[in-house]
Short mmCIF file of C-alpha atoms in Angstrom, two decimals:
data_model
loop_
_atom_site.label_atom_id
_atom_site.label_comp_id
_atom_site.label_asym_id
_atom_site.label_seq_id
_atom_site.Cartn_x
_atom_site.Cartn_y
_atom_site.Cartn_z
CA MET A 1 12.48 -30.67 -49.09
CA ASN A 2 11.76 -33.44 -46.59
CA GLU A 3 15.24 -34.93 -47.09
CA LEU A 4 16.83 -31.53 -46.50
CA LEU A 5 14.89 -30.99 -43.28
CA ALA A 6 15.64 -34.51 -42.06
CA ALA A 7 19.35 -33.98 -42.55
CA VAL A 8 19.45 -30.95 -40.27
CA ASP A 9 20.02 -31.30 -36.53
CA PHE A 10 17.22 -29.08 -35.31
CA ALA A 11 17.11 -29.70 -31.60
CA VAL A 12 17.77 -32.01 -28.71
CA PRO A 13 16.19 -35.45 -29.18
CA LEU A 14 12.83 -36.24 -27.61
CA GLN A 15 13.35 -36.78 -23.90
CA GLN A 16 10.75 -38.01 -21.47
CA THR A 17 10.12 -36.25 -18.20
CA GLY A 18 7.25 -35.43 -15.90
CA GLU A 19 9.20 -33.03 -13.66
CA PRO A 20 8.11 -29.41 -14.30
CA MET A 21 11.52 -27.74 -13.95
CA GLU A 22 13.26 -30.36 -16.08
CA ALA A 23 10.48 -30.11 -18.66
CA ILE A 24 10.89 -26.32 -18.84
CA ARG A 25 14.67 -26.71 -19.28
CA ILE A 26 14.21 -29.14 -22.17
CA ALA A 27 11.64 -26.86 -23.78
CA ILE A 28 13.98 -23.87 -23.56
CA ASP A 29 16.89 -25.88 -24.96
CA THR A 30 14.67 -26.97 -27.86
CA ILE A 31 13.20 -23.61 -28.79
CA PHE A 32 15.88 -21.05 -28.06
CA THR A 33 18.42 -21.97 -30.68
CA PRO A 34 18.98 -19.71 -33.71
CA ARG A 35 17.85 -22.34 -36.17
CA ASN A 36 14.66 -23.25 -34.33
CA LEU A 37 13.76 -19.62 -33.73
CA LEU A 38 14.12 -19.10 -37.48
CA TYR A 39 11.74 -21.96 -38.16
CA ILE A 40 9.26 -20.61 -35.62
CA LEU A 41 9.39 -17.32 -37.54
CA LEU A 42 8.80 -19.05 -40.88
CA ALA A 43 5.97 -21.17 -39.47
CA THR A 44 4.40 -18.06 -37.96
CA LEU A 45 4.58 -16.16 -41.25
CA LEU A 46 3.06 -19.12 -43.11
CA GLY A 47 0.26 -19.17 -40.56
CA LEU A 48 -0.27 -15.43 -40.95
CA ILE A 49 -0.49 -15.73 -44.75
CA ALA A 50 -2.78 -18.78 -44.56
CA GLY A 51 -5.04 -16.94 -42.14
CA MET A 52 -5.43 -14.06 -44.59
CA PHE A 53 -6.74 -16.34 -47.35
CA PRO A 54 -10.45 -17.13 -46.93
CA GLY A 55 -10.99 -20.87 -46.67
CA LEU A 56 -7.48 -21.79 -45.56
CA GLY A 57 -7.12 -20.93 -41.88
CA GLY A 58 -5.65 -23.02 -39.08
CA PRO A 59 -6.76 -26.59 -39.89
CA VAL A 60 -5.73 -26.43 -43.55
CA ALA A 61 -2.40 -24.75 -42.79
CA LEU A 62 -1.57 -27.37 -40.15
CA ALA A 63 -2.58 -30.23 -42.42
CA LEU A 64 -0.27 -28.93 -45.16
CA LEU A 65 2.65 -28.64 -42.73
CA ILE A 66 2.38 -32.11 -41.19
CA PRO A 67 4.05 -33.96 -44.12
CA ILE A 68 6.94 -31.48 -44.10
CA THR A 69 7.53 -31.83 -40.34
CA TYR A 70 7.17 -35.63 -40.29
CA PRO A 71 10.94 -36.42 -40.60
CA LEU A 72 11.83 -34.06 -37.73
CA PRO A 73 12.18 -34.93 -34.04
CA ALA A 74 8.82 -34.84 -32.28
CA ASN A 75 9.89 -31.88 -30.14
CA VAL A 76 10.62 -29.73 -33.18
CA ALA A 77 7.74 -30.93 -35.35
CA LEU A 78 5.16 -30.04 -32.68
CA MET A 79 6.93 -26.75 -32.00
CA ILE A 80 6.61 -25.74 -35.67
CA LEU A 81 2.94 -26.75 -35.80
CA ALA A 82 2.14 -24.81 -32.61
CA ALA A 83 3.86 -21.72 -34.04
CA ASN A 84 1.85 -22.05 -37.24
CA LEU A 85 -1.36 -22.34 -35.22
CA GLY A 86 -0.51 -19.13 -33.38
CA GLY A 87 -0.02 -17.24 -36.63
CA THR A 88 -3.34 -18.04 -38.30
CA ALA A 89 -5.75 -16.40 -35.84
CA PHE A 90 -4.55 -12.82 -36.36
CA GLY A 91 -4.11 -13.29 -40.12
CA GLY A 92 -7.83 -13.90 -40.52
CA SER A 93 -8.64 -10.64 -38.76
CA ILE A 94 -6.74 -8.56 -41.34
CA THR A 95 -9.03 -9.48 -44.24
CA ALA A 96 -12.04 -9.35 -41.89
CA ILE A 97 -11.21 -5.72 -41.07
CA LEU A 98 -10.10 -4.54 -44.50
CA LEU A 99 -12.36 -6.51 -46.86
CA ASN A 100 -15.27 -7.75 -44.70
CA THR A 101 -13.93 -11.23 -45.45
CA PRO A 102 -13.01 -13.35 -42.41
CA GLY A 103 -10.01 -15.51 -43.17
CA ASP A 104 -11.55 -18.28 -41.08
CA ALA A 105 -14.81 -18.87 -39.21
CA PRO A 106 -13.35 -17.79 -35.81
CA ASN A 107 -12.71 -14.31 -37.28
CA ALA A 108 -16.30 -13.84 -38.41
CA ALA A 109 -17.39 -11.59 -35.51
CA THR A 110 -14.44 -9.27 -36.19
CA VAL A 111 -16.10 -8.04 -39.39
CA PHE A 112 -19.08 -6.58 -37.51
CA ASP A 113 -17.15 -3.55 -36.25
CA GLY A 114 -13.76 -3.96 -37.93
CA TYR A 115 -15.10 -3.35 -41.42
CA PRO A 116 -17.28 -0.34 -40.47
CA LEU A 117 -14.15 1.20 -38.93
CA THR A 118 -12.35 0.64 -42.23
CA ARG A 119 -15.11 2.42 -44.15
CA GLN A 120 -14.71 5.36 -41.78
CA GLY A 121 -11.00 5.61 -42.60
CA ARG A 122 -10.01 3.99 -39.26
CA ALA A 123 -8.56 0.73 -40.60
CA GLY A 124 -5.24 1.41 -38.89
CA GLU A 125 -6.98 1.79 -35.54
CA ALA A 126 -8.84 -1.50 -36.03
CA ILE A 127 -5.67 -3.38 -37.04
CA GLY A 128 -3.76 -1.88 -34.10
CA ALA A 129 -6.47 -2.98 -31.67
CA SER A 130 -6.72 -6.42 -33.27
CA ALA A 131 -2.96 -7.02 -33.18
CA THR A 132 -2.64 -5.94 -29.56
CA ALA A 133 -5.73 -7.80 -28.34
CA SER A 134 -4.61 -10.91 -30.24
CA ALA A 135 -1.11 -10.96 -28.75
CA LEU A 136 -2.19 -10.16 -25.20
CA GLY A 137 -5.16 -12.54 -25.42
CA ALA A 138 -2.90 -15.36 -26.54
CA ILE A 139 -0.42 -14.65 -23.73
CA LEU A 140 -3.22 -14.57 -21.14
CA GLY A 141 -4.66 -17.80 -22.54
CA VAL A 142 -1.30 -19.54 -22.27
CA VAL A 143 -0.72 -18.20 -18.75
CA LEU A 144 -4.10 -19.62 -17.71
CA LEU A 145 -3.12 -22.91 -19.37
CA ILE A 146 0.07 -23.06 -17.30
CA ALA A 147 -1.88 -22.21 -14.14
CA THR A 148 -4.30 -25.09 -14.74
CA ILE A 149 -1.68 -27.76 -15.40
CA PRO A 150 -1.86 -29.11 -11.78
CA PHE A 151 -5.59 -29.84 -12.11
CA ILE A 152 -6.05 -29.84 -15.88
CA ARG A 153 -7.88 -33.18 -16.01
CA GLN A 154 -10.54 -32.09 -13.54
CA LEU A 155 -11.10 -28.83 -15.44
CA SER A 156 -11.41 -30.65 -18.77
CA VAL A 157 -14.21 -32.90 -17.55
CA ALA A 158 -16.18 -30.14 -15.77
CA PHE A 159 -18.49 -29.65 -18.75
CA HIS A 160 -20.87 -32.54 -19.39
CA SER A 161 -23.08 -32.86 -22.44
CA VAL A 162 -26.00 -31.14 -20.74
CA ASP A 163 -23.79 -28.18 -19.78
CA ILE A 164 -22.59 -27.79 -23.36
CA PHE A 165 -26.26 -27.88 -24.45
CA TRP A 166 -27.14 -24.99 -22.11
CA LEU A 167 -24.00 -23.10 -23.18
CA ALA A 168 -25.09 -23.36 -26.82
CA LEU A 169 -28.62 -22.33 -25.85
CA LEU A 170 -27.20 -19.29 -24.07
CA GLY A 171 -25.54 -18.28 -27.32
CA LEU A 172 -28.79 -18.79 -29.23
CA ALA A 173 -30.66 -16.69 -26.68
CA THR A 174 -28.34 -13.78 -27.41
CA ILE A 175 -29.89 -13.55 -30.89
CA ALA A 176 -32.60 -11.46 -29.20
CA VAL A 177 -30.03 -8.75 -28.42
CA VAL A 178 -27.30 -9.42 -30.97
CA THR A 179 -27.89 -6.51 -33.35
CA ARG A 180 -29.37 -3.04 -33.39
CA GLY A 181 -32.34 -4.15 -35.54
CA SER A 182 -35.72 -5.27 -34.29
CA VAL A 183 -36.01 -8.43 -32.22
CA ILE A 184 -38.44 -9.91 -34.77
CA SER A 185 -36.02 -9.49 -37.68
CA ASP A 186 -33.19 -10.97 -35.57
CA LEU A 187 -35.33 -14.01 -34.72
CA ILE A 188 -36.31 -14.46 -38.37
CA ALA A 189 -32.64 -14.48 -39.38
CA GLY A 190 -31.81 -16.79 -36.47
CA GLY A 191 -34.61 -19.16 -37.45
CA PHE A 192 -33.23 -19.23 -41.00
CA GLY A 193 -29.84 -20.11 -39.55
CA LEU A 194 -31.33 -22.97 -37.50
CA ILE A 195 -33.08 -24.35 -40.59
CA LEU A 196 -29.72 -24.41 -42.38
CA ALA A 197 -28.04 -25.94 -39.32
CA PHE A 198 -30.37 -28.94 -39.30
CA HIS A 199 -29.69 -30.02 -42.88
CA GLY A 200 -27.90 -33.33 -43.27
CA LEU A 201 -27.82 -36.51 -41.21
CA ASN A 202 -29.62 -36.64 -37.87
CA PRO A 203 -26.89 -37.08 -35.23
CA VAL A 204 -28.98 -39.67 -33.34
CA THR A 205 -30.92 -41.70 -35.93
CA GLY A 206 -28.59 -41.17 -38.87
CA SER A 207 -31.52 -40.39 -41.16
CA ALA A 208 -31.23 -37.67 -43.81
CA ARG A 209 -33.06 -34.36 -43.26
CA PHE A 210 -33.79 -31.58 -45.75
CA THR A 211 -31.40 -33.02 -48.32
CA TRP A 212 -33.91 -33.35 -51.20
CA ASP A 213 -31.87 -36.30 -52.49
CA PHE A 214 -28.72 -34.17 -52.88
CA ASP A 215 -25.71 -36.08 -51.52
CA TYR A 216 -23.96 -32.74 -51.09
CA LEU A 217 -26.28 -31.84 -48.20
CA LEU A 218 -25.74 -35.09 -46.28
CA SER A 219 -22.88 -33.48 -44.34
CA GLY A 220 -24.89 -30.30 -43.75
CA VAL A 221 -24.43 -26.77 -45.02
CA PRO A 222 -20.68 -25.96 -44.85
CA LEU A 223 -19.96 -22.99 -42.61
CA VAL A 224 -16.92 -21.29 -44.18
CA PRO A 225 -18.27 -21.11 -47.78
CA LEU A 226 -21.51 -19.70 -46.38
CA ILE A 227 -19.66 -17.08 -44.31
CA ILE A 228 -17.56 -16.05 -47.31
CA GLY A 229 -20.73 -15.63 -49.36
CA VAL A 230 -22.85 -13.84 -46.76
CA PHE A 231 -20.11 -11.35 -45.85
CA ALA A 232 -17.42 -11.07 -48.53
CA ILE A 233 -19.40 -11.65 -51.73
CA ALA A 234 -22.43 -9.75 -50.43
CA GLU A 235 -20.24 -6.78 -49.52
CA MET A 236 -18.63 -6.74 -52.95
CA ILE A 237 -22.08 -6.72 -54.59
CA LYS A 238 -23.02 -3.83 -52.33
CA LEU A 239 -19.80 -1.94 -53.09
CA MET A 240 -20.33 -2.13 -56.84
CA GLY A 241 -23.38 0.09 -56.57
CA GLU A 242 -22.24 2.38 -53.76
CA ARG A 243 -18.82 3.94 -54.03
CA SER A 244 -15.51 4.05 -55.83
CA THR A 245 -13.41 2.72 -52.90
CA ILE A 246 -14.08 0.80 -49.67
CA SER A 247 -13.35 3.92 -47.63
CA GLN A 248 -14.02 7.40 -48.95
CA GLU A 249 -12.09 8.76 -45.97
CA GLU A 250 -8.31 9.07 -46.12
CA PRO A 251 -6.92 6.18 -44.04
CA ASP A 252 -5.38 7.33 -40.77
CA ILE A 253 -2.00 5.59 -40.59
CA GLU A 254 -1.32 7.11 -37.19
CA GLY A 255 -4.51 5.43 -35.97
CA VAL A 256 -2.57 2.18 -35.42
CA LEU A 257 -1.20 3.59 -32.17
CA VAL A 258 -4.70 4.73 -31.22
CA GLY A 259 -5.88 1.14 -31.65
CA VAL A 260 -3.05 -0.19 -29.50
CA LYS A 261 -3.91 2.28 -26.73
CA ALA A 262 -7.61 1.38 -27.01
CA VAL A 263 -6.92 -2.13 -25.75
CA PHE A 264 -5.30 -0.81 -22.57
CA LYS A 265 -7.95 1.88 -22.19
CA ASN A 266 -10.70 -0.75 -22.43
CA TRP A 267 -8.88 -3.32 -20.32
CA LYS A 268 -12.08 -4.58 -18.69
CA VAL A 269 -13.49 -5.55 -22.10
CA PHE A 270 -10.21 -7.26 -22.94
CA LEU A 271 -10.05 -9.25 -19.70
CA ARG A 272 -13.69 -10.35 -19.84
CA SER A 273 -13.41 -11.40 -23.48
CA SER A 274 -10.09 -13.20 -23.06
CA SER A 275 -11.34 -15.06 -20.00
CA LEU A 276 -14.57 -16.03 -21.76
CA GLY A 277 -12.66 -17.14 -24.86
CA TRP A 278 -10.33 -19.27 -22.74
CA ILE A 279 -13.19 -20.89 -20.83
CA ILE A 280 -15.10 -21.73 -24.02
CA GLY A 281 -11.87 -23.03 -25.53
CA THR A 282 -11.67 -25.61 -22.73
CA VAL A 283 -15.05 -27.04 -23.77
CA PRO A 284 -14.36 -29.89 -26.23
CA GLY A 285 -15.92 -29.18 -29.60
CA ALA A 286 -17.02 -25.62 -28.86
CA GLY A 287 -14.17 -24.10 -30.86
CA GLY A 288 -13.04 -20.58 -31.72
CA THR A 289 -16.20 -19.59 -33.61
CA VAL A 290 -18.36 -19.97 -30.51
CA ALA A 291 -15.80 -18.10 -28.40
CA ASN A 292 -15.56 -15.33 -30.98
CA PHE A 293 -19.31 -14.73 -31.16
CA LEU A 294 -20.10 -15.05 -27.46
CA ALA A 295 -17.28 -12.67 -26.51
CA TYR A 296 -18.57 -10.14 -29.02
CA LEU A 297 -22.11 -10.51 -27.69
CA GLN A 298 -21.11 -10.08 -24.05
CA ALA A 299 -19.09 -6.99 -24.98
CA LYS A 300 -22.15 -5.50 -26.64
CA GLN A 301 -24.48 -6.35 -23.77
CA THR A 302 -22.16 -4.81 -21.17
CA ASP A 303 -21.29 -1.70 -23.20
CA PRO A 304 -22.88 1.61 -22.17
CA ASP A 305 -23.68 2.27 -25.85
CA PRO A 306 -24.72 -1.11 -27.31
CA ASP A 307 -26.35 0.52 -30.34
CA SER A 308 -22.92 1.62 -31.56
CA PHE A 309 -21.92 -2.01 -32.15
CA GLY A 310 -22.02 -2.88 -35.81
CA LYS A 311 -21.32 0.75 -36.68
CA GLY A 312 -17.62 0.82 -35.77
CA ASN A 313 -17.17 0.31 -32.01
CA ILE A 314 -13.54 -0.56 -31.30
CA ASN A 315 -14.62 -2.73 -28.38
CA GLY A 316 -16.21 -5.13 -30.87
CA VAL A 317 -12.79 -5.73 -32.45
CA ILE A 318 -11.04 -6.02 -29.08
CA ALA A 319 -13.56 -8.50 -27.70
CA SER A 320 -13.69 -10.81 -30.71
CA GLU A 321 -9.93 -10.95 -31.31
CA ALA A 322 -8.97 -11.25 -27.63
CA ALA A 323 -11.32 -14.23 -27.27
CA ASN A 324 -10.22 -15.76 -30.57
CA ASP A 325 -6.57 -15.93 -29.49
CA ALA A 326 -7.16 -16.70 -25.82
CA LYS A 327 -9.20 -19.73 -26.84
CA ASP A 328 -6.04 -21.38 -28.24
CA GLY A 329 -4.65 -21.69 -24.73
CA GLY A 330 -8.02 -22.94 -23.49
CA SER A 331 -8.41 -25.48 -26.30
CA MET A 332 -5.09 -27.01 -25.28
CA VAL A 333 -6.67 -28.07 -21.98
CA PRO A 334 -8.85 -30.86 -23.43
CA THR A 335 -6.42 -31.44 -26.31
CA LEU A 336 -3.36 -32.05 -24.18
CA GLY A 337 -5.12 -33.20 -21.01
CA LEU A 338 -7.62 -35.67 -22.45
CA GLY A 339 -6.70 -36.06 -26.11
CA ILE A 340 -10.06 -34.51 -27.03
CA PRO A 341 -9.80 -31.68 -29.59
CA GLY A 342 -11.03 -28.32 -28.35
CA SER A 343 -11.26 -26.93 -31.89
CA ALA A 344 -10.83 -27.92 -35.53
CA SER A 345 -7.19 -26.85 -35.49
CA THR A 346 -6.37 -28.86 -32.38
CA ALA A 347 -8.08 -31.87 -33.97
CA VAL A 348 -5.44 -31.71 -36.71
CA LEU A 349 -2.78 -31.16 -34.04
CA ILE A 350 -3.85 -34.38 -32.31
CA GLY A 351 -3.23 -36.18 -35.59
CA ALA A 352 0.27 -34.70 -35.61
CA PHE A 353 0.81 -35.99 -32.06
CA VAL A 354 -0.10 -39.51 -33.13
CA ILE A 355 2.08 -39.34 -36.24
CA ASN A 356 5.03 -38.26 -34.08
CA GLY A 357 4.50 -41.10 -31.61
CA VAL A 358 3.26 -38.90 -28.76
CA SER A 359 -0.06 -39.68 -27.06
CA PRO A 360 -2.00 -36.64 -25.80
CA GLY A 361 -3.87 -37.18 -22.54
CA PRO A 362 -3.03 -37.64 -18.85
CA LEU A 363 0.11 -39.63 -19.67
CA LEU A 364 1.49 -36.64 -21.57
CA PHE A 365 1.71 -34.67 -18.32
CA ARG A 366 3.39 -37.55 -16.50
CA GLU A 367 5.86 -38.66 -19.17
CA ASN A 368 6.27 -35.90 -21.79
CA LEU A 369 5.60 -32.67 -19.94
CA GLN A 370 8.31 -30.95 -21.98
CA ILE A 371 6.01 -31.21 -25.04
CA VAL A 372 3.42 -29.13 -23.19
CA PHE A 373 5.92 -26.35 -22.46
CA ILE A 374 7.33 -26.45 -26.00
CA ILE A 375 3.82 -25.81 -27.32
CA VAL A 376 3.27 -23.10 -24.70
CA PHE A 377 6.46 -21.21 -25.58
CA ALA A 378 5.90 -21.61 -29.33
CA LEU A 379 2.36 -20.22 -29.04
CA ILE A 380 3.55 -17.17 -27.08
CA ILE A 381 6.43 -16.41 -29.46
CA SER A 382 4.34 -16.87 -32.61
CA ASN A 383 1.48 -14.68 -31.39
CA VAL A 384 3.83 -11.87 -30.41
CA LEU A 385 5.67 -12.14 -33.74
CA THR A 386 2.42 -12.15 -35.70
CA SER A 387 1.15 -9.03 -34.00
CA LEU A 388 4.47 -7.20 -34.44
CA VAL A 389 4.46 -8.05 -38.16
CA GLY A 390 0.86 -6.87 -38.42
CA LEU A 391 1.62 -3.57 -36.72
CA ALA A 392 4.76 -3.00 -38.79
CA SER A 393 2.99 -3.68 -42.09
CA SER A 394 -0.32 -1.98 -41.28
CA LYS A 395 0.51 1.24 -43.15
CA TYR A 396 0.88 -0.83 -46.32
CA LEU A 397 -2.07 -3.12 -45.66
CA ILE A 398 -4.61 -0.35 -45.17
CA LYS A 399 -3.85 1.09 -48.61
CA VAL A 400 -6.06 -1.66 -50.02
CA THR A 401 -9.04 0.40 -48.80
CA GLN A 402 -8.18 3.09 -51.37
CA ILE A 403 -8.14 0.75 -54.36
CA ASN A 404 -10.96 1.44 -56.80
CA VAL A 405 -13.77 -1.11 -56.53
CA THR A 406 -13.58 -1.90 -60.25
CA THR A 407 -10.16 -3.39 -59.47
CA LEU A 408 -10.82 -4.67 -55.96
CA VAL A 409 -14.22 -6.35 -56.36
CA PRO A 410 -13.18 -8.94 -58.98
CA ILE A 411 -10.04 -9.80 -56.97
CA VAL A 412 -11.93 -10.29 -53.70
CA ILE A 413 -14.70 -12.30 -55.38
CA ILE A 414 -12.17 -14.57 -57.11
CA VAL A 415 -10.15 -15.05 -53.89
CA GLY A 416 -13.34 -15.75 -51.95
CA LEU A 417 -14.59 -18.31 -54.47
CA ILE A 418 -11.18 -20.00 -54.62
CA GLY A 419 -11.08 -20.04 -50.82
CA SER A 420 -14.46 -21.75 -50.66
CA PHE A 421 -13.24 -24.36 -53.14
CA VAL A 422 -9.93 -25.30 -51.52
CA ILE A 423 -11.52 -26.32 -48.20
CA ARG A 424 -13.07 -29.52 -49.55
CA GLY A 425 -12.29 -29.39 -53.26
CA GLN A 426 -15.98 -29.31 -54.22
CA PHE A 427 -17.25 -26.99 -56.93
CA THR A 428 -20.67 -27.06 -55.28
CA ASP A 429 -19.13 -25.06 -52.40
CA VAL A 430 -18.33 -22.33 -54.93
CA LEU A 431 -21.95 -22.26 -56.10
CA LEU A 432 -23.15 -22.11 -52.49
CA THR A 433 -20.81 -19.19 -51.79
CA ALA A 434 -22.09 -17.29 -54.80
CA GLY A 435 -25.70 -18.05 -53.90
CA PHE A 436 -25.32 -16.89 -50.32
CA GLY A 437 -23.55 -13.78 -51.57
CA VAL A 438 -26.86 -12.81 -53.17
CA VAL A 439 -28.75 -13.88 -50.02
CA GLY A 440 -26.43 -11.78 -47.84
CA PHE A 441 -26.92 -8.75 -50.08
CA PHE A 442 -30.69 -8.95 -49.74
CA MET A 443 -30.41 -9.53 -46.00
CA VAL A 444 -28.54 -6.24 -45.71
CA LYS A 445 -31.05 -4.52 -47.99
CA PHE A 446 -34.05 -5.67 -45.95
CA GLY A 447 -32.46 -5.22 -42.51
CA LEU A 448 -32.07 -8.90 -41.57
CA SER A 449 -29.19 -9.72 -39.26
CA ARG A 450 -26.39 -11.74 -40.79
CA VAL A 451 -24.92 -12.02 -37.30
CA ALA A 452 -28.01 -13.84 -36.00
CA LEU A 453 -27.91 -16.21 -38.97
CA ILE A 454 -24.30 -17.21 -38.33
CA VAL A 455 -24.79 -17.55 -34.55
CA ALA A 456 -27.72 -19.93 -35.11
CA LEU A 457 -25.86 -21.89 -37.78
CA VAL A 458 -22.85 -22.37 -35.50
CA LEU A 459 -24.66 -23.14 -32.25
CA GLY A 460 -27.68 -25.08 -33.56
CA PRO A 461 -25.85 -28.39 -34.19
CA LEU A 462 -23.90 -28.04 -30.94
CA ALA A 463 -27.15 -27.67 -28.96
CA GLU A 464 -28.89 -30.52 -30.78
CA GLN A 465 -26.06 -33.04 -30.49
CA ASN A 466 -25.49 -32.46 -26.79
CA PHE A 467 -29.23 -32.45 -26.02
CA HIS A 468 -29.60 -35.92 -27.51
CA ARG A 469 -26.37 -37.11 -25.89
CA ALA A 470 -27.55 -35.93 -22.46
CA PHE A 471 -30.85 -37.82 -22.80
CA GLN A 472 -29.02 -40.93 -23.95
CA ILE A 473 -26.86 -40.76 -20.84
CA SER A 474 -29.88 -40.25 -18.55
CA ARG A 475 -31.99 -42.83 -20.46
CA GLY A 476 -34.68 -40.26 -21.11
CA ASP A 477 -34.82 -38.73 -17.63
CA PRO A 478 -35.50 -34.97 -18.12
CA SER A 479 -34.12 -34.10 -14.67
CA ILE A 480 -30.64 -34.24 -16.18
CA LEU A 481 -31.38 -30.82 -17.68
CA TYR A 482 -31.41 -29.10 -14.28
CA ASN A 483 -29.67 -31.29 -11.72
CA ARG A 484 -26.14 -29.91 -12.14
CA PRO A 485 -24.92 -26.63 -10.57
CA LEU A 486 -23.20 -25.55 -13.80
CA SER A 487 -26.39 -26.17 -15.77
CA ILE A 488 -28.42 -24.09 -13.30
CA LEU A 489 -25.91 -21.26 -13.62
CA LEU A 490 -26.19 -21.32 -17.42
CA ILE A 491 -30.02 -21.41 -17.24
CA LEU A 492 -29.94 -18.28 -15.07
CA GLY A 493 -27.69 -16.67 -17.68
CA ILE A 494 -30.25 -17.45 -20.40
CA VAL A 495 -33.02 -15.87 -18.31
CA VAL A 496 -30.94 -12.70 -17.85
CA VAL A 497 -30.15 -12.47 -21.58
CA LEU A 498 -33.80 -12.91 -22.57
CA ALA A 499 -34.82 -10.24 -20.06
CA ILE A 500 -32.54 -7.61 -21.65
CA PRO A 501 -34.91 -6.68 -24.55
CA LEU A 502 -37.81 -6.33 -22.10
CA TYR A 503 -35.69 -4.13 -19.86
CA ARG A 504 -34.63 -1.93 -22.77
CA ARG A 505 -38.23 -1.60 -23.96
CA ARG A 506 -39.33 -0.48 -20.48
CA GLN A 507 -36.42 2.00 -20.28
CA SER A 508 -37.33 3.55 -23.63
CA ALA A 509 -41.08 3.71 -22.83
#
């Protein structure tokens, strides 16, 4: 396969330029040839399929493609990888909506309202909204990326460690308002998530915590196997005792168009979520999971009917998917501008840069600007293609909701367990997935928020690491926590979020 690809003249050779117009011309010449457009389509479809399989997702799909693209010119290899990256985000939302199984961690928030819509017979509406929000979110994210190119380095370094700490704390504070349950039950679930988050090696001292002499726990509790267990496996256990199919309502195929229109009708939700996703994407290490959850939470907090979230509010799907795809454009800011990965997928992409002899960072914009525009165009094309494929195939996809659970449950459980295994190749991950499937089932039964658990598990390590890093930088001076304007702004945001439950209680009194 590699020899075949190497023998084909895919595109113009790698040229170096820092002039914007010349860089755009080279990018267009590279991408808009019949053969390269075909390979963008294939890479996009591979990304879409990988995104639909729990445990694969963006990083794994990119890692599998790197050896295949290695013999190609750098222009074309990075174009294919960018197209594949664009295809994975929406793919994960399909299984999140239809099976309560996020294809990857950044699709986790989509299940909160996407799956309830499916059970109401509105799977088509959810997929239509997801496809549209994904495509438009990606386009907006890339447009913002292009707009920031003149001052991309300054934007990338705006967030210091202390700012990232407060950003993570803001996300943790939202646990108090994240679900429709009681604040106490949300905090219990969030506390459980923090306990899980702090397993493994201490990021400062390197000492082991809560490992009980199990080497498996030295690297912490893995996120994706836990998510698969808490949502997918737990839901299958629940389905076995509840109903004959996922949805007892006849799926509304015409609802796809309703979902598409919902994005334009709720354009304020879309713009806020996309912008938030892009901003969080620019923060190195924050990643799509943080963007996904925070966008969902802000949509709930600003909605006139927040109690409808988790029951099938289309704005929950729009917010999470718009942010998830917009963050790709944002994550390219630190990735391309500083060589610092903005997410797990872009960390793999940086490896591809190095393999292809291209150094991401400030020099990229001075010497190889055409690479930036090749990635930009490939991301736009792949996201539009992915959404079009999703819309065109939705009438076939939603039929899975009418399959009898006696057939569906074993398939989903097997796929979920296989997905948890392929991430790291450890059978212990499979056992953890099965165990947390039981935990997730009992959390649902006793009214404990799975959302709060995942938010705490994702944001806990981010807050801890940057807290210690900030104090190392300041040599123990606590004033670093409040001597930056951005930090003060985030602290005010935390105060507002924590005041929301008190305000609601006073309103209902």
